[in-house]
PDB file of C-alpha atoms and ligand atoms in Angstrom:
ATOM      1  CA  MET A  15     100.623  62.268 156.566  1.00 90.00           C
ATOM      2  CA  PRO A  16      99.770  65.445 154.751  1.00 92.00           C
ATOM      3  CA  ILE A  17     102.673  66.292 152.371  1.00 93.00           C
ATOM      4  CA  CYS A  18     102.613  69.921 153.217  1.00 91.00           C
ATOM      5  CA  ASP A  19     104.099  68.708 156.579  1.00 90.00           C
ATOM      6  CA  LEU A  20     106.819  66.698 155.045  1.00 95.00           C
ATOM      7  CA  ASP A  21     110.350  68.096 154.415  1.00 96.00           C
ATOM      8  CA  LYS A  22     111.777  66.415 151.104  1.00 97.00           C
ATOM      9  CA  ARG A  23     115.314  67.140 152.446  1.00 97.00           C
ATOM     10  CA  ARG A  24     115.184  64.729 155.348  1.00 98.00           C
ATOM     11  CA  PRO A  25     113.711  61.548 156.567  1.00 98.00           C
ATOM     12  CA  HIS A  26     110.869  61.795 159.068  1.00 97.00           C
ATOM     13  CA  ALA A  27     110.069  59.314 161.882  1.00 96.00           C
ATOM     14  CA  LYS A  28     106.384  58.441 162.307  1.00 93.00           C
ATOM     15  CA  LYS A  29     104.538  56.033 164.637  1.00 89.00           C
ATOM     16  CA  VAL A  30     101.242  54.784 163.174  1.00 88.00           C
ATOM     17  CA  ILE A  31      99.235  52.191 164.925  1.00 86.00           C
ATOM     18  CA  GLY A  32     102.218  51.010 166.735  1.00 88.00           C
ATOM     19  CA  LEU A  33     104.536  50.851 163.763  1.00 95.00           C
ATOM     20  CA  ASP A  34     107.691  52.729 163.561  1.00 97.00           C
ATOM     21  CA  VAL A  35     108.111  53.880 160.006  1.00 98.00           C
ATOM     22  CA  VAL A  36     110.345  56.419 158.209  1.00 98.00           C
ATOM     23  CA  VAL A  37     108.918  58.514 155.302  1.00 98.00           C
ATOM     24  CA  TRP A  38     111.205  59.924 152.950  1.00 98.00           C
ATOM     25  CA  TRP A  39     111.245  61.662 149.552  1.00 98.00           C
ATOM     26  CA  ASP A  40     112.747  59.231 146.774  1.00 98.00           C
ATOM     27  CA  ARG A  41     113.687  61.948 144.311  1.00 98.00           C
ATOM     28  CA  ASN A  42     114.878  59.240 141.807  1.00 97.00           C
ATOM     29  CA  GLY A  43     111.419  57.705 141.827  1.00 97.00           C
ATOM     30  CA  GLU A  44     109.807  61.025 142.491  1.00 97.00           C
ATOM     31  CA  THR A  45     107.599  59.676 145.062  1.00 97.00           C
ATOM     32  CA  TRP A  46     107.204  59.430 148.890  1.00 98.00           C
ATOM     33  CA  LYS A  47     108.457  56.167 150.448  1.00 98.00           C
ATOM     34  CA  VAL A  48     107.474  54.464 153.752  1.00 98.00           C
ATOM     35  CA  PHE A  49     109.972  52.074 155.132  1.00 98.00           C
ATOM     36  CA  ASP A  50     110.163  50.155 158.396  1.00 98.00           C
ATOM     37  CA  ASP A  51     112.247  52.381 160.555  1.00 98.00           C
ATOM     38  CA  ARG A  52     115.073  50.025 161.270  1.00 97.00           C
ATOM     39  CA  CYS A  53     118.198  49.560 159.265  1.00 97.00           C
ATOM     40  CA  PRO A  54     118.675  45.806 158.275  1.00 95.00           C
ATOM     41  CA  HIS A  55     122.456  46.102 159.417  1.00 93.00           C
ATOM     42  CA  ARG A  56     122.257  46.832 163.162  1.00 94.00           C
ATOM     43  CA  LEU A  57     118.575  48.112 163.450  1.00 96.00           C
ATOM     44  CA  ALA A  58     119.464  51.914 163.818  1.00 97.00           C
ATOM     45  CA  PRO A  59     116.482  54.156 163.051  1.00 98.00           C
ATOM     46  CA  LEU A  60     116.602  55.253 159.464  1.00 98.00           C
ATOM     47  CA  SER A  61     114.743  58.272 160.338  1.00 98.00           C
ATOM     48  CA  GLU A  62     117.799  59.700 162.098  1.00 98.00           C
ATOM     49  CA  GLY A  63     119.951  59.415 158.868  1.00 98.00           C
ATOM     50  CA  ARG A  64     119.892  61.584 155.816  1.00 98.00           C
ATOM     51  CA  ILE A  65     119.239  61.757 152.187  1.00 98.00           C
ATOM     52  CA  ASP A  66     122.602  61.405 150.439  1.00 97.00           C
ATOM     53  CA  GLN A  67     123.715  63.334 147.457  1.00 97.00           C
ATOM     54  CA  TRP A  68     122.515  60.830 145.046  1.00 97.00           C
ATOM     55  CA  GLY A  69     118.977  60.712 146.829  1.00 98.00           C
ATOM     56  CA  ARG A  70     119.352  57.654 148.744  1.00 98.00           C
ATOM     57  CA  LEU A  71     118.487  57.103 152.218  1.00 98.00           C
ATOM     58  CA  GLN A  72     121.586  56.894 154.385  1.00 98.00           C
ATOM     59  CA  CYS A  73     121.758  55.255 157.609  1.00 97.00           C
ATOM     60  CA  VAL A  74     123.100  57.457 160.450  1.00 96.00           C
ATOM     61  CA  TYR A  75     125.172  54.472 161.988  1.00 97.00           C
ATOM     62  CA  HIS A  76     127.411  52.995 159.511  1.00 95.00           C
ATOM     63  CA  GLY A  77     126.372  54.863 156.296  1.00 96.00           C
ATOM     64  CA  TRP A  78     124.691  52.154 154.314  1.00 95.00           C
ATOM     65  CA  CYS A  79     122.597  53.641 151.474  1.00 95.00           C
ATOM     66  CA  PHE A  80     119.262  52.444 150.178  1.00 96.00           C
ATOM     67  CA  ASN A  81     117.195  53.140 147.133  1.00 96.00           C
ATOM     68  CA  GLY A  82     113.453  53.661 146.889  1.00 96.00           C
ATOM     69  CA  SER A  83     112.935  49.769 146.583  1.00 95.00           C
ATOM     70  CA  GLY A  84     114.596  49.357 150.015  1.00 96.00           C
ATOM     71  CA  ASN A  85     117.750  47.702 148.282  1.00 94.00           C
ATOM     72  CA  CYS A  86     121.240  48.459 149.719  1.00 94.00           C
ATOM     73  CA  MET A  87     123.207  50.238 147.050  1.00 93.00           C
ATOM     74  CA  PHE A  88     126.277  51.446 149.025  1.00 92.00           C
ATOM     75  CA  ILE A  89     128.351  50.136 152.058  1.00 92.00           C
ATOM     76  CA  PRO A  90     131.070  52.640 152.761  1.00 92.00           C
ATOM     77  CA  GLN A  91     133.155  49.691 154.586  1.00 92.00           C
ATOM     78  CA  ALA A  92     132.814  47.132 151.801  1.00 89.00           C
ATOM     79  CA  ASN A  93     135.987  46.029 149.977  1.00 87.00           C
ATOM     80  CA  PRO A  94     135.596  47.747 146.437  1.00 83.00           C
ATOM     81  CA  ASP A  95     136.891  44.677 144.761  1.00 85.00           C
ATOM     82  CA  GLY A  96     134.252  42.516 146.565  1.00 81.00           C
ATOM     83  CA  PRO A  97     130.701  41.519 145.090  1.00 78.00           C
ATOM     84  CA  PRO A  98     128.401  44.411 144.308  1.00 78.00           C
ATOM     85  CA  VAL A  99     126.424  45.339 147.583  1.00 78.00           C
ATOM     86  CA  HIS A 100     123.119  45.338 146.148  1.00 70.00           C
ATOM     87  CA  THR A 101     123.522  41.436 145.419  1.00 68.00           C
ATOM     88  CA  ALA A 102     123.433  41.061 149.224  1.00 64.00           C
ATOM     89  CA  LYS A 103     120.046  39.986 150.672  1.00 62.00           C
ATOM     90  CA  LYS A 104     120.194  43.013 153.109  1.00 73.00           C
ATOM     91  CA  GLY A 105     117.255  45.244 152.108  1.00 90.00           C
ATOM     92  CA  VAL A 106     114.871  47.523 154.096  1.00 95.00           C
ATOM     93  CA  ALA A 107     111.207  46.522 154.508  1.00 95.00           C
ATOM     94  CA  VAL A 108     109.271  48.838 152.277  1.00 97.00           C
ATOM     95  CA  TYR A 109     105.472  49.388 153.010  1.00 98.00           C
ATOM     96  CA  PRO A 110     103.073  49.985 150.040  1.00 97.00           C
ATOM     97  CA  SER A 111     102.334  53.543 149.846  1.00 97.00           C
ATOM     98  CA  THR A 112     100.814  56.228 147.703  1.00 96.00           C
ATOM     99  CA  VAL A 113      99.809  59.840 147.581  1.00 96.00           C
ATOM    100  CA  GLN A 114      96.157  60.866 147.349  1.00 95.00           C
ATOM    101  CA  ASN A 115      94.539  64.067 148.264  1.00 95.00           C
ATOM    102  CA  ASN A 116      98.085  65.496 149.016  1.00 93.00           C
ATOM    103  CA  ILE A 117      98.277  62.937 151.750  1.00 95.00           C
ATOM    104  CA  VAL A 118     100.880  59.982 151.962  1.00 96.00           C
ATOM    105  CA  TRP A 119      99.026  56.809 152.675  1.00 96.00           C
ATOM    106  CA  PHE A 120     100.658  53.387 153.628  1.00 97.00           C
ATOM    107  CA  TRP A 121      99.388  49.868 153.723  1.00 96.00           C
ATOM    108  CA  PRO A 122     100.444  48.857 157.223  1.00 95.00           C
ATOM    109  CA  ASN A 123     101.383  45.187 156.290  1.00 95.00           C
ATOM    110  CA  LEU A 124     104.722  44.036 155.083  1.00 94.00           C
ATOM    111  CA  ASP A 125     103.329  40.645 153.863  1.00 95.00           C
ATOM    112  CA  PRO A 126     104.477  40.264 149.975  1.00 92.00           C
ATOM    113  CA  ARG A 127     100.959  39.449 149.025  1.00 95.00           C
ATOM    114  CA  TYR A 128      99.842  42.928 149.623  1.00 95.00           C
ATOM    115  CA  LYS A 129     102.775  44.546 147.568  1.00 92.00           C
ATOM    116  CA  ASP A 130     100.511  45.842 144.933  1.00 93.00           C
ATOM    117  CA  ILE A 131      97.439  46.487 147.233  1.00 95.00           C
ATOM    118  CA  LEU A 132      97.306  50.069 146.579  1.00 94.00           C
ATOM    119  CA  VAL A 133      96.914  49.520 142.776  1.00 90.00           C
ATOM    120  CA  GLU A 134      93.612  47.915 143.266  1.00 89.00           C
ATOM    121  CA  LYS A 135      92.550  49.204 146.505  1.00 92.00           C
ATOM    122  CA  LYS A 136      92.848  53.019 146.927  1.00 92.00           C
ATOM    123  CA  PRO A 137      92.431  54.993 150.121  1.00 94.00           C
ATOM    124  CA  PRO A 138      89.139  56.936 150.550  1.00 92.00           C
ATOM    125  CA  TYR A 139      88.902  59.834 148.008  1.00 93.00           C
ATOM    126  CA  ILE A 140      87.658  63.021 148.998  1.00 93.00           C
ATOM    127  CA  PRO A 141      87.132  65.049 145.710  1.00 95.00           C
ATOM    128  CA  GLU A 142      86.604  68.511 147.564  1.00 94.00           C
ATOM    129  CA  ILE A 143      90.156  68.403 148.733  1.00 92.00           C
ATOM    130  CA  ASP A 144      91.477  68.507 145.222  1.00 93.00           C
ATOM    131  CA  ASP A 145      88.929  70.944 144.085  1.00 95.00           C
ATOM    132  CA  PRO A 146      90.297  74.524 143.812  1.00 93.00           C
ATOM    133  CA  SER A 147      86.893  76.080 144.438  1.00 96.00           C
ATOM    134  CA  TYR A 148      86.947  74.805 148.035  1.00 94.00           C
ATOM    135  CA  THR A 149      89.428  76.016 150.618  1.00 91.00           C
ATOM    136  CA  ASN A 150      91.085  73.324 152.756  1.00 86.00           C
ATOM    137  CA  LEU A 151      93.601  73.403 155.672  1.00 85.00           C
ATOM    138  CA  MET A 152      95.593  70.587 156.584  1.00 86.00           C
ATOM    139  CA  GLY A 153      97.455  69.949 159.755  1.00 79.00           C
ATOM    140  CA  ASN A 154      99.283  67.111 161.551  1.00 77.00           C
ATOM    141  CA  ARG A 155      99.891  66.369 165.182  1.00 77.00           C
ATOM    142  CA  ASP A 156     101.587  63.329 166.604  1.00 75.00           C
ATOM    143  CA  ILE A 157      99.510  62.415 169.681  1.00 78.00           C
ATOM    144  CA  PRO A 158     100.787  59.644 171.890  1.00 81.00           C
ATOM    145  CA  TYR A 159      97.692  57.737 172.344  1.00 83.00           C
ATOM    146  CA  GLY A 160      95.278  55.393 170.562  1.00 81.00           C
ATOM    147  CA  TYR A 161      92.459  56.250 168.157  1.00 81.00           C
ATOM    148  CA  GLU A 162      89.878  54.978 170.637  1.00 89.00           C
ATOM    149  CA  ILE A 163      90.856  57.801 173.029  1.00 90.00           C
ATOM    150  CA  LEU A 164      90.506  60.432 170.172  1.00 88.00           C
ATOM    151  CA  ILE A 165      87.236  59.237 169.081  1.00 92.00           C
ATOM    152  CA  GLU A 166      85.888  59.419 172.648  1.00 94.00           C
ATOM    153  CA  ASN A 167      87.113  62.992 172.664  1.00 91.00           C
ATOM    154  CA  LEU A 168      85.431  63.910 169.362  1.00 90.00           C
ATOM    155  CA  MET A 169      82.220  62.532 170.593  1.00 94.00           C
ATOM    156  CA  ASP A 170      82.229  64.781 173.734  1.00 94.00           C
ATOM    157  CA  PRO A 171      81.317  68.240 172.355  1.00 89.00           C
ATOM    158  CA  ALA A 172      80.661  69.420 176.175  1.00 93.00           C
ATOM    159  CA  HIS A 173      84.335  70.005 176.568  1.00 91.00           C
ATOM    160  CA  VAL A 174      84.823  72.354 173.664  1.00 88.00           C
ATOM    161  CA  PRO A 175      84.064  75.707 175.359  1.00 87.00           C
ATOM    162  CA  TYR A 176      86.256  74.989 178.037  1.00 89.00           C
ATOM    163  CA  ALA A 177      89.084  72.908 176.937  1.00 90.00           C
ATOM    164  CA  HIS A 178      89.391  75.231 173.889  1.00 88.00           C
ATOM    165  CA  HIS A 179      88.381  78.302 175.582  1.00 88.00           C
ATOM    166  CA  GLY A 180      89.080  81.436 173.427  1.00 86.00           C
ATOM    167  CA  ILE A 181      90.088  79.132 170.401  1.00 82.00           C
ATOM    168  CA  LEU A 182      86.741  78.113 168.894  1.00 70.00           C
ATOM    169  CA  GLU A 183      83.924  80.530 168.365  1.00 65.00           C
ATOM    170  CA  ILE A 184      80.952  79.519 170.387  1.00 60.00           C
ATOM    171  CA  LEU A 185      77.439  80.253 169.273  1.00 60.00           C
ATOM    172  CA  PRO A 186      75.280  82.463 171.508  1.00 59.00           C
ATOM    173  CA  SER A 187      73.415  80.445 174.034  1.00 58.00           C
ATOM    174  CA  LYS A 188      69.656  81.042 175.001  1.00 60.00           C
ATOM    175  CA  ASN A 189      70.432  80.251 178.445  1.00 55.00           C
ATOM    176  CA  ARG A 190      72.962  82.976 179.277  1.00 54.00           C
TER     177      ARG A 190
HETATM  178  S1  FES B   6     123.030  50.114 161.565  1.00 50.87           S
HETATM  179 FE1  FES B   6     122.680  51.090 159.711  1.00 50.87          FE
HETATM  180  S2  FES B   6     124.392  50.935 158.549  1.00 50.87           S
HETATM  181 FE2  FES B   6     124.906  49.930 160.399  1.00 50.87          FE
END
């Protein structure tokens, strides 16, 4: 996800290789976070919630609030004299994530053995994207089909002058 397409003021729903995730800006940790898009309470989509005034991700259904580590820090209905809510085991599943080349990357596996995977295994780095002497343009589209369909399309240049008529410049043809 290019960060230029992400708004820090709200959570974003994304579906990536069949995984429903919520991407949100953790202002306390000053980093983008990628969580499983299911509240551990009653499974409401966290992407439909909000960032609360303390920078936590708040569920839209009953208002539970989660910090950047996925820990529940506030339950509005909890007895104030009860045990601290963060001692409860109800946390959100957090995917390992990082920012590189102004893109949010995440490791699509919640197995705890991959918790620190991005420390040792970085996403592919493209130096030209960070080089100010190059011009780059990023965009993001959510397309509801698998990558294998997209690859088939990209390997089919014959469709370009017609499916993208008037959008892409076509080189002059000798056979006109
Ligand atoms: S479903 Fe999220 S707080 Fe209840």
